[in-house]
Structures are given as structure tokens and as C-alpha cells.
JSON list of C-alpha atoms in Angstrom, two decimals:
[
{"chain": "T", "resi": 13, "resn": "PRO", "atom": "CA", "xyz": [0.00, 0.00, 0.00]},
{"chain": "T", "resi": 14, "resn": "ASP", "atom": "CA", "xyz": [2.88, 2.42, 0.61]},
{"chain": "T", "resi": 15, "resn": "SER", "atom": "CA", "xyz": [4.38, 1.90, -2.85]},
{"chain": "T", "resi": 16, "resn": "ILE", "atom": "CA", "xyz": [4.05, 4.83, -5.26]},
{"chain": "T", "resi": 17, "resn": "ALA", "atom": "CA", "xyz": [1.28, 4.26, -7.79]},
{"chain": "T", "resi": 18, "resn": "LEU", "atom": "CA", "xyz": [1.20, 7.56, -9.70]},
{"chain": "T", "resi": 19, "resn": "THR", "atom": "CA", "xyz": [3.60, 10.38, -10.41]},
{"chain": "T", "resi": 20, "resn": "MET", "atom": "CA", "xyz": [3.42, 13.42, -12.66]},
{"chain": "T", "resi": 21, "resn": "PRO", "atom": "CA", "xyz": [5.70, 16.46, -12.92]},
{"chain": "T", "resi": 22, "resn": "GLY", "atom": "CA", "xyz": [4.26, 19.26, -10.81]},
{"chain": "T", "resi": 23, "resn": "SER", "atom": "CA", "xyz": [1.94, 16.98, -8.81]},
{"chain": "T", "resi": 24, "resn": "ASP", "atom": "CA", "xyz": [2.36, 15.15, -5.53]},
{"chain": "T", "resi": 25, "resn": "PRO", "atom": "CA", "xyz": [2.92, 11.39, -5.92]},
{"chain": "T", "resi": 26, "resn": "LEU", "atom": "CA", "xyz": [0.11, 9.06, -4.87]},
{"chain": "T", "resi": 27, "resn": "THR", "atom": "CA", "xyz": [0.66, 5.76, -3.09]},
{"chain": "T", "resi": 28, "resn": "TYR", "atom": "CA", "xyz": [-1.58, 2.78, -3.77]},
{"chain": "T", "resi": 29, "resn": "ALA", "atom": "CA", "xyz": [-3.22, 3.32, -0.36]},
{"chain": "T", "resi": 30, "resn": "GLU", "atom": "CA", "xyz": [-3.95, 6.97, -1.17]},
{"chain": "T", "resi": 31, "resn": "LEU", "atom": "CA", "xyz": [-5.21, 6.11, -4.65]},
{"chain": "T", "resi": 32, "resn": "ASN", "atom": "CA", "xyz": [-7.51, 3.46, -3.23]},
{"chain": "T", "resi": 33, "resn": "GLN", "atom": "CA", "xyz": [-8.88, 5.68, -0.48]},
{"chain": "T", "resi": 34, "resn": "ARG", "atom": "CA", "xyz": [-9.57, 8.65, -2.72]},
{"chain": "T", "resi": 35, "resn": "ALA", "atom": "CA", "xyz": [-11.09, 6.41, -5.41]},
{"chain": "T", "resi": 36, "resn": "ASN", "atom": "CA", "xyz": [-13.37, 4.88, -2.78]},
{"chain": "T", "resi": 37, "resn": "GLN", "atom": "CA", "xyz": [-14.57, 8.33, -1.74]},
{"chain": "T", "resi": 38, "resn": "LEU", "atom": "CA", "xyz": [-15.41, 9.25, -5.32]},
{"chain": "T", "resi": 39, "resn": "ALA", "atom": "CA", "xyz": [-16.96, 5.82, -5.99]},
{"chain": "T", "resi": 40, "resn": "ALA", "atom": "CA", "xyz": [-19.29, 6.31, -3.01]},
{"chain": "T", "resi": 41, "resn": "ARG", "atom": "CA", "xyz": [-20.45, 9.61, -4.50]},
{"chain": "T", "resi": 42, "resn": "LEU", "atom": "CA", "xyz": [-21.01, 7.94, -7.87]},
{"chain": "T", "resi": 43, "resn": "VAL", "atom": "CA", "xyz": [-23.12, 5.22, -6.28]},
{"chain": "T", "resi": 44, "resn": "THR", "atom": "CA", "xyz": [-25.13, 7.90, -4.45]},
{"chain": "T", "resi": 45, "resn": "ALA", "atom": "CA", "xyz": [-25.64, 9.61, -7.81]},
{"chain": "T", "resi": 46, "resn": "GLY", "atom": "CA", "xyz": [-27.22, 6.39, -9.12]},
{"chain": "T", "resi": 47, "resn": "VAL", "atom": "CA", "xyz": [-24.31, 4.79, -10.97]},
{"chain": "T", "resi": 48, "resn": "THR", "atom": "CA", "xyz": [-24.72, 1.04, -11.15]},
{"chain": "T", "resi": 49, "resn": "ILE", "atom": "CA", "xyz": [-23.29, -1.91, -13.07]},
{"chain": "T", "resi": 50, "resn": "GLU", "atom": "CA", "xyz": [-22.38, -1.10, -16.69]},
{"chain": "T", "resi": 51, "resn": "ASP", "atom": "CA", "xyz": [-23.60, 2.48, -16.53]},
{"chain": "T", "resi": 52, "resn": "PRO", "atom": "CA", "xyz": [-21.48, 4.66, -18.85]},
{"chain": "T", "resi": 53, "resn": "VAL", "atom": "CA", "xyz": [-19.87, 7.46, -16.84]},
{"chain": "T", "resi": 54, "resn": "GLY", "atom": "CA", "xyz": [-18.27, 10.35, -18.68]},
{"chain": "T", "resi": 55, "resn": "LEU", "atom": "CA", "xyz": [-14.62, 10.98, -17.77]},
{"chain": "T", "resi": 56, "resn": "PHE", "atom": "CA", "xyz": [-13.81, 14.56, -18.76]},
{"chain": "T", "resi": 57, "resn": "LEU", "atom": "CA", "xyz": [-10.48, 15.47, -17.17]},
{"chain": "T", "resi": 58, "resn": "GLU", "atom": "CA", "xyz": [-7.06, 16.66, -18.22]},
{"chain": "T", "resi": 59, "resn": "ARG", "atom": "CA", "xyz": [-4.06, 14.36, -17.75]},
{"chain": "T", "resi": 60, "resn": "SER", "atom": "CA", "xyz": [-3.43, 14.20, -14.01]},
{"chain": "T", "resi": 61, "resn": "PRO", "atom": "CA", "xyz": [-3.54, 11.83, -11.05]},
{"chain": "T", "resi": 62, "resn": "ASP", "atom": "CA", "xyz": [-7.21, 12.84, -10.71]},
{"chain": "T", "resi": 63, "resn": "LEU", "atom": "CA", "xyz": [-7.89, 11.29, -14.13]},
{"chain": "T", "resi": 64, "resn": "ILE", "atom": "CA", "xyz": [-6.59, 7.91, -12.97]},
{"chain": "T", "resi": 65, "resn": "LEU", "atom": "CA", "xyz": [-8.30, 7.96, -9.58]},
{"chain": "T", "resi": 66, "resn": "ALA", "atom": "CA", "xyz": [-11.60, 8.89, -11.28]},
{"chain": "T", "resi": 67, "resn": "MET", "atom": "CA", "xyz": [-11.14, 5.99, -13.68]},
{"chain": "T", "resi": 68, "resn": "VAL", "atom": "CA", "xyz": [-10.60, 3.60, -10.76]},
{"chain": "T", "resi": 69, "resn": "ALA", "atom": "CA", "xyz": [-13.59, 5.10, -8.92]},
{"chain": "T", "resi": 70, "resn": "ILE", "atom": "CA", "xyz": [-15.91, 4.57, -11.88]},
{"chain": "T", "resi": 71, "resn": "LEU", "atom": "CA", "xyz": [-14.92, 0.90, -12.03]},
{"chain": "T", "resi": 72, "resn": "LYS", "atom": "CA", "xyz": [-15.30, 0.56, -8.26]},
{"chain": "T", "resi": 73, "resn": "ALA", "atom": "CA", "xyz": [-18.86, 1.88, -8.61]},
{"chain": "T", "resi": 74, "resn": "GLY", "atom": "CA", "xyz": [-19.52, -0.76, -11.27]},
{"chain": "T", "resi": 75, "resn": "GLY", "atom": "CA", "xyz": [-19.71, 1.67, -14.16]},
{"chain": "T", "resi": 76, "resn": "ALA", "atom": "CA", "xyz": [-17.90, 1.79, -17.49]},
{"chain": "T", "resi": 77, "resn": "TYR", "atom": "CA", "xyz": [-15.66, 4.79, -17.97]},
{"chain": "T", "resi": 78, "resn": "LEU", "atom": "CA", "xyz": [-16.29, 6.90, -21.07]},
{"chain": "T", "resi": 79, "resn": "PRO", "atom": "CA", "xyz": [-13.18, 9.03, -21.72]},
{"chain": "T", "resi": 80, "resn": "LEU", "atom": "CA", "xyz": [-13.65, 12.47, -23.28]},
{"chain": "T", "resi": 81, "resn": "ASP", "atom": "CA", "xyz": [-10.41, 14.19, -24.26]},
{"chain": "T", "resi": 82, "resn": "PRO", "atom": "CA", "xyz": [-10.39, 17.94, -23.43]},
{"chain": "T", "resi": 83, "resn": "ILE", "atom": "CA", "xyz": [-8.92, 18.59, -26.89]},
{"chain": "T", "resi": 84, "resn": "TYR", "atom": "CA", "xyz": [-12.24, 17.38, -28.42]},
{"chain": "T", "resi": 85, "resn": "PRO", "atom": "CA", "xyz": [-14.51, 20.10, -29.80]},
{"chain": "T", "resi": 86, "resn": "ASP", "atom": "CA", "xyz": [-17.60, 20.68, -27.65]},
{"chain": "T", "resi": 87, "resn": "ASN", "atom": "CA", "xyz": [-19.97, 19.23, -30.27]},
{"chain": "T", "resi": 88, "resn": "ARG", "atom": "CA", "xyz": [-18.13, 15.88, -30.23]},
{"chain": "T", "resi": 89, "resn": "ILE", "atom": "CA", "xyz": [-18.29, 15.78, -26.43]},
{"chain": "T", "resi": 90, "resn": "ALA", "atom": "CA", "xyz": [-22.03, 16.48, -26.50]},
{"chain": "T", "resi": 91, "resn": "PHE", "atom": "CA", "xyz": [-22.58, 13.86, -29.20]},
{"chain": "T", "resi": 92, "resn": "ILE", "atom": "CA", "xyz": [-20.71, 11.12, -27.30]},
{"chain": "T", "resi": 93, "resn": "LEU", "atom": "CA", "xyz": [-22.49, 11.82, -24.02]},
{"chain": "T", "resi": 94, "resn": "ASN", "atom": "CA", "xyz": [-25.87, 11.73, -25.75]},
{"chain": "T", "resi": 95, "resn": "ASP", "atom": "CA", "xyz": [-25.10, 8.68, -27.89]},
{"chain": "T", "resi": 96, "resn": "ALA", "atom": "CA", "xyz": [-23.76, 6.69, -24.91]},
{"chain": "T", "resi": 97, "resn": "GLN", "atom": "CA", "xyz": [-26.69, 7.91, -22.76]},
{"chain": "T", "resi": 98, "resn": "ALA", "atom": "CA", "xyz": [-24.32, 8.84, -19.96]},
{"chain": "T", "resi": 99, "resn": "ARG", "atom": "CA", "xyz": [-26.25, 10.16, -16.97]},
{"chain": "T", "resi": 100, "resn": "VAL", "atom": "CA", "xyz": [-23.20, 11.17, -14.92]},
{"chain": "T", "resi": 101, "resn": "VAL", "atom": "CA", "xyz": [-19.90, 12.89, -15.80]},
{"chain": "T", "resi": 102, "resn": "VAL", "atom": "CA", "xyz": [-16.80, 13.21, -13.62]},
{"chain": "T", "resi": 103, "resn": "THR", "atom": "CA", "xyz": [-14.98, 16.42, -14.42]},
{"chain": "T", "resi": 104, "resn": "SER", "atom": "CA", "xyz": [-13.17, 19.40, -12.86]},
{"chain": "T", "resi": 105, "resn": "GLU", "atom": "CA", "xyz": [-14.36, 22.87, -11.98]},
{"chain": "T", "resi": 106, "resn": "LYS", "atom": "CA", "xyz": [-12.18, 24.15, -14.81]},
{"chain": "T", "resi": 107, "resn": "LEU", "atom": "CA", "xyz": [-13.83, 21.99, -17.48]},
{"chain": "T", "resi": 108, "resn": "ARG", "atom": "CA", "xyz": [-17.44, 21.71, -16.29]},
{"chain": "T", "resi": 109, "resn": "GLU", "atom": "CA", "xyz": [-18.57, 24.82, -18.20]},
{"chain": "T", "resi": 110, "resn": "ARG", "atom": "CA", "xyz": [-17.81, 23.02, -21.48]},
{"chain": "T", "resi": 111, "resn": "LEU", "atom": "CA", "xyz": [-20.37, 20.29, -20.81]},
{"chain": "T", "resi": 112, "resn": "PRO", "atom": "CA", "xyz": [-23.81, 20.54, -22.45]},
{"chain": "T", "resi": 113, "resn": "ASP", "atom": "CA", "xyz": [-26.62, 22.20, -20.50]},
{"chain": "T", "resi": 114, "resn": "PRO", "atom": "CA", "xyz": [-28.97, 20.56, -19.86]},
{"chain": "T", "resi": 115, "resn": "GLY", "atom": "CA", "xyz": [-26.87, 17.43, -19.71]},
{"chain": "T", "resi": 116, "resn": "PRO", "atom": "CA", "xyz": [-25.70, 14.65, -17.41]},
{"chain": "T", "resi": 117, "resn": "LYS", "atom": "CA", "xyz": [-25.28, 15.09, -13.66]},
{"chain": "T", "resi": 118, "resn": "ILE", "atom": "CA", "xyz": [-21.84, 16.60, -12.96]},
{"chain": "T", "resi": 119, "resn": "ILE", "atom": "CA", "xyz": [-19.53, 15.38, -10.20]},
{"chain": "T", "resi": 120, "resn": "THR", "atom": "CA", "xyz": [-16.30, 17.30, -9.77]},
{"chain": "T", "resi": 121, "resn": "VAL", "atom": "CA", "xyz": [-13.10, 15.74, -8.45]},
{"chain": "T", "resi": 122, "resn": "GLU", "atom": "CA", "xyz": [-12.51, 18.81, -6.28]},
{"chain": "T", "resi": 123, "resn": "ALA", "atom": "CA", "xyz": [-15.60, 18.16, -4.17]},
{"chain": "T", "resi": 124, "resn": "SER", "atom": "CA", "xyz": [-14.60, 16.17, -1.11]},
{"chain": "T", "resi": 125, "resn": "THR", "atom": "CA", "xyz": [-16.27, 14.46, 1.82]},
{"chain": "T", "resi": 126, "resn": "ASP", "atom": "CA", "xyz": [-15.19, 13.97, 5.41]},
{"chain": "T", "resi": 127, "resn": "ARG", "atom": "CA", "xyz": [-17.38, 10.96, 6.08]},
{"chain": "T", "resi": 128, "resn": "VAL", "atom": "CA", "xyz": [-15.20, 8.10, 7.28]},
{"chain": "T", "resi": 129, "resn": "GLU", "atom": "CA", "xyz": [-17.37, 5.40, 5.74]},
{"chain": "T", "resi": 130, "resn": "ASP", "atom": "CA", "xyz": [-16.72, 6.80, 2.28]},
{"chain": "T", "resi": 131, "resn": "THR", "atom": "CA", "xyz": [-13.16, 5.46, 2.40]},
{"chain": "T", "resi": 132, "resn": "ALA", "atom": "CA", "xyz": [-14.32, 1.83, 2.64]},
{"chain": "T", "resi": 133, "resn": "ASN", "atom": "CA", "xyz": [-13.86, -0.35, -0.42]},
{"chain": "T", "resi": 134, "resn": "VAL", "atom": "CA", "xyz": [-16.83, -0.29, -2.78]},
{"chain": "T", "resi": 135, "resn": "THR", "atom": "CA", "xyz": [-17.48, -3.79, -4.14]},
{"chain": "T", "resi": 136, "resn": "PRO", "atom": "CA", "xyz": [-20.18, -4.01, -6.81]},
{"chain": "T", "resi": 137, "resn": "ALA", "atom": "CA", "xyz": [-21.24, -7.46, -8.02]},
{"chain": "T", "resi": 138, "resn": "ILE", "atom": "CA", "xyz": [-19.61, -7.14, -11.42]},
{"chain": "T", "resi": 139, "resn": "THR", "atom": "CA", "xyz": [-18.58, -10.08, -13.60]},
{"chain": "T", "resi": 140, "resn": "PRO", "atom": "CA", "xyz": [-15.78, -10.43, -16.17]},
{"chain": "T", "resi": 141, "resn": "GLU", "atom": "CA", "xyz": [-18.38, -9.95, -18.90]},
{"chain": "T", "resi": 142, "resn": "ASN", "atom": "CA", "xyz": [-19.52, -6.55, -17.64]},
{"chain": "T", "resi": 143, "resn": "ALA", "atom": "CA", "xyz": [-18.34, -3.44, -19.51]},
{"chain": "T", "resi": 144, "resn": "ALA", "atom": "CA", "xyz": [-15.15, -1.77, -18.23]},
{"chain": "T", "resi": 145, "resn": "TYR", "atom": "CA", "xyz": [-14.91, 1.13, -20.66]},
{"chain": "T", "resi": 146, "resn": "ILE", "atom": "CA", "xyz": [-16.32, 2.64, -23.85]},
{"chain": "T", "resi": 147, "resn": "ILE", "atom": "CA", "xyz": [-14.02, 4.37, -26.33]},
{"chain": "T", "resi": 148, "resn": "TYR", "atom": "CA", "xyz": [-15.43, 6.07, -29.41]},
{"chain": "T", "resi": 149, "resn": "THR", "atom": "CA", "xyz": [-13.93, 5.84, -32.88]},
{"chain": "T", "resi": 150, "resn": "SER", "atom": "CA", "xyz": [-12.72, 9.01, -34.57]},
{"chain": "T", "resi": 151, "resn": "GLY", "atom": "CA", "xyz": [-15.68, 9.15, -36.92]},
{"chain": "T", "resi": 152, "resn": "SER", "atom": "CA", "xyz": [-13.42, 9.90, -39.86]},
{"chain": "T", "resi": 153, "resn": "THR", "atom": "CA", "xyz": [-15.39, 7.48, -42.05]},
{"chain": "T", "resi": 154, "resn": "GLY", "atom": "CA", "xyz": [-18.81, 8.48, -40.72]},
{"chain": "T", "resi": 155, "resn": "THR", "atom": "CA", "xyz": [-20.51, 8.83, -37.34]},
{"chain": "T", "resi": 156, "resn": "PRO", "atom": "CA", "xyz": [-18.32, 7.99, -34.32]},
{"chain": "T", "resi": 157, "resn": "LYS", "atom": "CA", "xyz": [-19.19, 4.64, -32.77]},
{"chain": "T", "resi": 158, "resn": "GLY", "atom": "CA", "xyz": [-18.67, 3.50, -29.20]},
{"chain": "T", "resi": 159, "resn": "CYS", "atom": "CA", "xyz": [-16.64, 0.31, -28.66]},
{"chain": "T", "resi": 160, "resn": "VAL", "atom": "CA", "xyz": [-17.69, -1.41, -25.42]},
{"chain": "T", "resi": 161, "resn": "ILE", "atom": "CA", "xyz": [-14.92, -3.52, -23.87]},
{"chain": "T", "resi": 162, "resn": "PRO", "atom": "CA", "xyz": [-15.54, -5.91, -20.93]},
{"chain": "T", "resi": 163, "resn": "HIS", "atom": "CA", "xyz": [-13.23, -6.49, -17.96]},
{"chain": "T", "resi": 164, "resn": "ALA", "atom": "CA", "xyz": [-12.31, -9.96, -19.24]},
{"chain": "T", "resi": 165, "resn": "GLN", "atom": "CA", "xyz": [-10.69, -8.55, -22.38]},
{"chain": "T", "resi": 166, "resn": "VAL", "atom": "CA", "xyz": [-8.45, -6.19, -20.42]},
{"chain": "T", "resi": 167, "resn": "VAL", "atom": "CA", "xyz": [-7.30, -9.01, -18.14]},
{"chain": "T", "resi": 168, "resn": "ARG", "atom": "CA", "xyz": [-6.75, -11.27, -21.16]},
{"chain": "T", "resi": 169, "resn": "LEU", "atom": "CA", "xyz": [-4.45, -8.66, -22.69]},
{"chain": "T", "resi": 170, "resn": "PHE", "atom": "CA", "xyz": [-2.06, -8.92, -19.75]},
{"chain": "T", "resi": 171, "resn": "ASP", "atom": "CA", "xyz": [-2.45, -12.65, -19.15]},
{"chain": "T", "resi": 172, "resn": "ALA", "atom": "CA", "xyz": [-1.43, -13.26, -22.77]},
{"chain": "T", "resi": 173, "resn": "THR", "atom": "CA", "xyz": [1.55, -10.88, -22.82]},
{"chain": "T", "resi": 174, "resn": "GLU", "atom": "CA", "xyz": [3.04, -11.09, -19.30]},
{"chain": "T", "resi": 175, "resn": "PRO", "atom": "CA", "xyz": [5.22, -14.12, -20.20]},
{"chain": "T", "resi": 176, "resn": "TRP", "atom": "CA", "xyz": [6.78, -12.11, -23.05]},
{"chain": "T", "resi": 177, "resn": "PHE", "atom": "CA", "xyz": [7.98, -9.28, -20.81]},
{"chain": "T", "resi": 178, "resn": "GLY", "atom": "CA", "xyz": [7.98, -10.47, -17.18]},
{"chain": "T", "resi": 179, "resn": "PHE", "atom": "CA", "xyz": [6.40, -7.30, -15.77]},
{"chain": "T", "resi": 180, "resn": "SER", "atom": "CA", "xyz": [6.86, -6.65, -12.04]},
{"chain": "T", "resi": 181, "resn": "ALA", "atom": "CA", "xyz": [6.28, -4.11, -9.29]},
{"chain": "T", "resi": 182, "resn": "GLN", "atom": "CA", "xyz": [9.69, -2.62, -10.10]},
{"chain": "T", "resi": 183, "resn": "ASP", "atom": "CA", "xyz": [8.54, -1.44, -13.53]},
{"chain": "T", "resi": 184, "resn": "VAL", "atom": "CA", "xyz": [7.86, 2.21, -14.30]},
{"chain": "T", "resi": 185, "resn": "TRP", "atom": "CA", "xyz": [5.33, 2.79, -17.09]},
{"chain": "T", "resi": 186, "resn": "SER", "atom": "CA", "xyz": [4.80, 6.00, -19.04]},
{"chain": "T", "resi": 187, "resn": "MET", "atom": "CA", "xyz": [1.26, 7.16, -19.84]},
{"chain": "T", "resi": 188, "resn": "PHE", "atom": "CA", "xyz": [1.94, 8.97, -23.10]},
{"chain": "T", "resi": 189, "resn": "HIS", "atom": "CA", "xyz": [-1.41, 8.56, -24.83]},
{"chain": "T", "resi": 190, "resn": "SER", "atom": "CA", "xyz": [-4.83, 10.09, -24.31]},
{"chain": "T", "resi": 191, "resn": "ALA", "atom": "CA", "xyz": [-7.25, 8.12, -22.12]},
{"chain": "T", "resi": 192, "resn": "ALA", "atom": "CA", "xyz": [-9.61, 8.30, -25.10]},
{"chain": "T", "resi": 193, "resn": "PHE", "atom": "CA", "xyz": [-7.15, 6.23, -27.19]},
{"chain": "T", "resi": 194, "resn": "ASP", "atom": "CA", "xyz": [-7.11, 2.50, -26.48]},
{"chain": "T", "resi": 195, "resn": "PHE", "atom": "CA", "xyz": [-3.30, 2.39, -26.21]},
{"chain": "T", "resi": 196, "resn": "SER", "atom": "CA", "xyz": [-3.81, 4.02, -22.79]},
{"chain": "T", "resi": 197, "resn": "VAL", "atom": "CA", "xyz": [-5.51, 0.85, -21.52]},
{"chain": "T", "resi": 198, "resn": "TRP", "atom": "CA", "xyz": [-2.19, -0.99, -21.87]},
{"chain": "T", "resi": 199, "resn": "GLU", "atom": "CA", "xyz": [-0.25, 1.85, -20.24]},
{"chain": "T", "resi": 200, "resn": "ILE", "atom": "CA", "xyz": [-2.51, 2.52, -17.26]},
{"chain": "T", "resi": 201, "resn": "TRP", "atom": "CA", "xyz": [-3.66, -0.95, -16.28]},
{"chain": "T", "resi": 202, "resn": "GLY", "atom": "CA", "xyz": [-0.29, -2.52, -17.03]},
{"chain": "T", "resi": 203, "resn": "ALA", "atom": "CA", "xyz": [1.29, -0.33, -14.38]},
{"chain": "T", "resi": 204, "resn": "LEU", "atom": "CA", "xyz": [-1.45, -0.74, -11.78]},
{"chain": "T", "resi": 205, "resn": "LEU", "atom": "CA", "xyz": [-2.12, -4.46, -12.31]},
{"chain": "T", "resi": 206, "resn": "PHE", "atom": "CA", "xyz": [1.51, -5.42, -11.68]},
{"chain": "T", "resi": 207, "resn": "GLY", "atom": "CA", "xyz": [1.98, -2.95, -8.81]},
{"chain": "T", "resi": 208, "resn": "GLY", "atom": "CA", "xyz": [4.38, -0.72, -10.72]},
{"chain": "T", "resi": 209, "resn": "ARG", "atom": "CA", "xyz": [4.50, 3.05, -10.99]},
{"chain": "T", "resi": 210, "resn": "LEU", "atom": "CA", "xyz": [2.63, 5.04, -13.63]},
{"chain": "T", "resi": 211, "resn": "VAL", "atom": "CA", "xyz": [4.27, 8.25, -14.85]},
{"chain": "T", "resi": 212, "resn": "ILE", "atom": "CA", "xyz": [1.66, 10.56, -16.37]},
{"chain": "T", "resi": 213, "resn": "VAL", "atom": "CA", "xyz": [3.21, 12.52, -19.23]},
{"chain": "T", "resi": 214, "resn": "PRO", "atom": "CA", "xyz": [1.86, 16.10, -19.46]},
{"chain": "T", "resi": 215, "resn": "HIS", "atom": "CA", "xyz": [0.27, 16.85, -22.83]},
{"chain": "T", "resi": 216, "resn": "ALA", "atom": "CA", "xyz": [2.83, 19.56, -23.66]},
{"chain": "T", "resi": 217, "resn": "THR", "atom": "CA", "xyz": [5.68, 17.17, -22.87]},
{"chain": "T", "resi": 218, "resn": "SER", "atom": "CA", "xyz": [4.18, 14.51, -25.12]},
{"chain": "T", "resi": 219, "resn": "ARG", "atom": "CA", "xyz": [4.54, 16.97, -28.02]},
{"chain": "T", "resi": 220, "resn": "ASP", "atom": "CA", "xyz": [8.19, 17.83, -27.28]},
{"chain": "T", "resi": 221, "resn": "PRO", "atom": "CA", "xyz": [10.55, 14.89, -27.99]},
{"chain": "T", "resi": 222, "resn": "HIS", "atom": "CA", "xyz": [13.47, 16.45, -26.08]},
{"chain": "T", "resi": 223, "resn": "ALA", "atom": "CA", "xyz": [11.37, 17.18, -22.98]},
{"chain": "T", "resi": 224, "resn": "PHE", "atom": "CA", "xyz": [9.86, 13.70, -23.20]},
{"chain": "T", "resi": 225, "resn": "LEU", "atom": "CA", "xyz": [13.30, 12.08, -23.35]},
{"chain": "T", "resi": 226, "resn": "ASP", "atom": "CA", "xyz": [14.37, 14.09, -20.30]},
{"chain": "T", "resi": 227, "resn": "LEU", "atom": "CA", "xyz": [11.26, 12.90, -18.42]},
{"chain": "T", "resi": 228, "resn": "LEU", "atom": "CA", "xyz": [11.92, 9.25, -19.33]},
{"chain": "T", "resi": 229, "resn": "CYS", "atom": "CA", "xyz": [15.45, 9.51, -17.98]},
{"chain": "T", "resi": 230, "resn": "GLU", "atom": "CA", "xyz": [14.48, 11.40, -14.83]},
{"chain": "T", "resi": 231, "resn": "GLU", "atom": "CA", "xyz": [11.69, 8.95, -13.96]},
{"chain": "T", "resi": 232, "resn": "GLN", "atom": "CA", "xyz": [13.74, 5.89, -15.02]},
{"chain": "T", "resi": 233, "resn": "VAL", "atom": "CA", "xyz": [10.88, 4.55, -17.16]},
{"chain": "T", "resi": 234, "resn": "THR", "atom": "CA", "xyz": [11.24, 0.86, -17.98]},
{"chain": "T", "resi": 235, "resn": "VAL", "atom": "CA", "xyz": [8.11, 0.33, -20.11]},
{"chain": "T", "resi": 236, "resn": "LEU", "atom": "CA", "xyz": [7.73, 2.77, -23.00]},
{"chain": "T", "resi": 237, "resn": "ASN", "atom": "CA", "xyz": [4.71, 2.53, -25.30]},
{"chain": "T", "resi": 238, "resn": "GLN", "atom": "CA", "xyz": [4.57, 4.39, -28.61]},
{"chain": "T", "resi": 239, "resn": "THR", "atom": "CA", "xyz": [2.89, 4.38, -31.97]},
{"chain": "T", "resi": 240, "resn": "PRO", "atom": "CA", "xyz": [5.51, 3.95, -34.73]},
{"chain": "T", "resi": 241, "resn": "SER", "atom": "CA", "xyz": [5.16, 7.54, -35.96]},
{"chain": "T", "resi": 242, "resn": "ALA", "atom": "CA", "xyz": [5.64, 9.03, -32.49]},
{"chain": "T", "resi": 243, "resn": "PHE", "atom": "CA", "xyz": [8.59, 6.73, -31.79]}
]
């Protein structure tokens, strides 16, 4: 529990215990808001530790996270929320004004609670076949379409590939890609599943190869994930 789970330049590191506790608090609020098994929950946050803890919280509540990249135009965000029939969105005070009005119920990561019971683990009766996340296609060949992926498929990804690489709790993974791009599933859950450390790469750094290289060296990243063009 005291191992570092998340780091990001300019932010305080989070241990697994802290990540779990804060995710439980947010999950309790999501359940109170009516989120139940397989409900799509909008995830509209910039890259930060809050993005990851909100993702964990949505899964703890039984929902399926629906990532919305802040670089999306507002009309795409509104379309995805409507098409997925998301009734709740987790966002920040900074971004909430970009959400459609009227629209889904908004829960901000800044809002906190002092109730002790909210830190207890939330354990919905989900199965491997239940939806874990929904990522929408670009829509470049028509209307964007949501791809619903169950928990079992994410676990299968790592069961099938772990023998190739021998991942461990000593690994440091970089989160280079947007949470709305499926490459991020490998980056985020690879780090957390094996008890490693996830380094969240700021968006500006991801667009500056020299700054990115410096970050990789400073954080001693051992698992680097890239599309061929970016590499």
C-alpha cells in the first residue's frame, strides 16, 4: 500500500493506499448519484492523477468509464455523451462549463467528503463480462461509434503478454497517450495491475521529444509505449 502508484511532474505522488482511499470516496459519490453496473460514466479530465483515480472510482462503482479528451470540440463531447446515454460525468471545476446544458449530472473531483465510511472499499457485483470502458472511434469514415470492452478482455491482454515481458512491481510505465485512445488501456492498467509506478506525461511534454526524453530519464521509465510515428 505504501508503494508509489502515480507520479506526474508538478503533482504530488500518490501511493496505492492513497489512490484506493480517494477512489473509494469518489466511488461512493457515484453510487449515491445512481451509478450502477455497466452504466457509462463520462470521464472529462485533463491528464493528471485525478484522471486515474476517477477511472478507478468509476470501475469501483460498477460503471464503465467513457473518456472524453479535453482537446475534443464541444460538439463531439455532447454527441458522445448523448449517444452513450451517460447520466453522470466526472470532471473538474475548470472543465465543467464546457459540458452541455442541460446534460448529465456533474460530479467534480474537487468536491470532497469527510465521512469516514466513504473510504471503505466499494465492491459491486460485477462479472468479467460486464463493460469496463467505452471508447469512441474518430468518426473519420462516418458517425463515431462506441466500442464497449468488458473487464475480461483487459485481463486477457495482460495474461497473454506477461510471459513475453515479465512485468513486475519494479517497472515504471509512461502514460503517453490520451485516455480516449485505447493504447492508454495498456499503459494505465499494465502499471497498476503489476503494482508498478505510472508516470503521467503532461500533454505539452508529449509533443516535445526532447522534454519527453528528459522525463523518461528522470523517472527511469522501464516500459515505453509508442505508436511507430511518435517513436
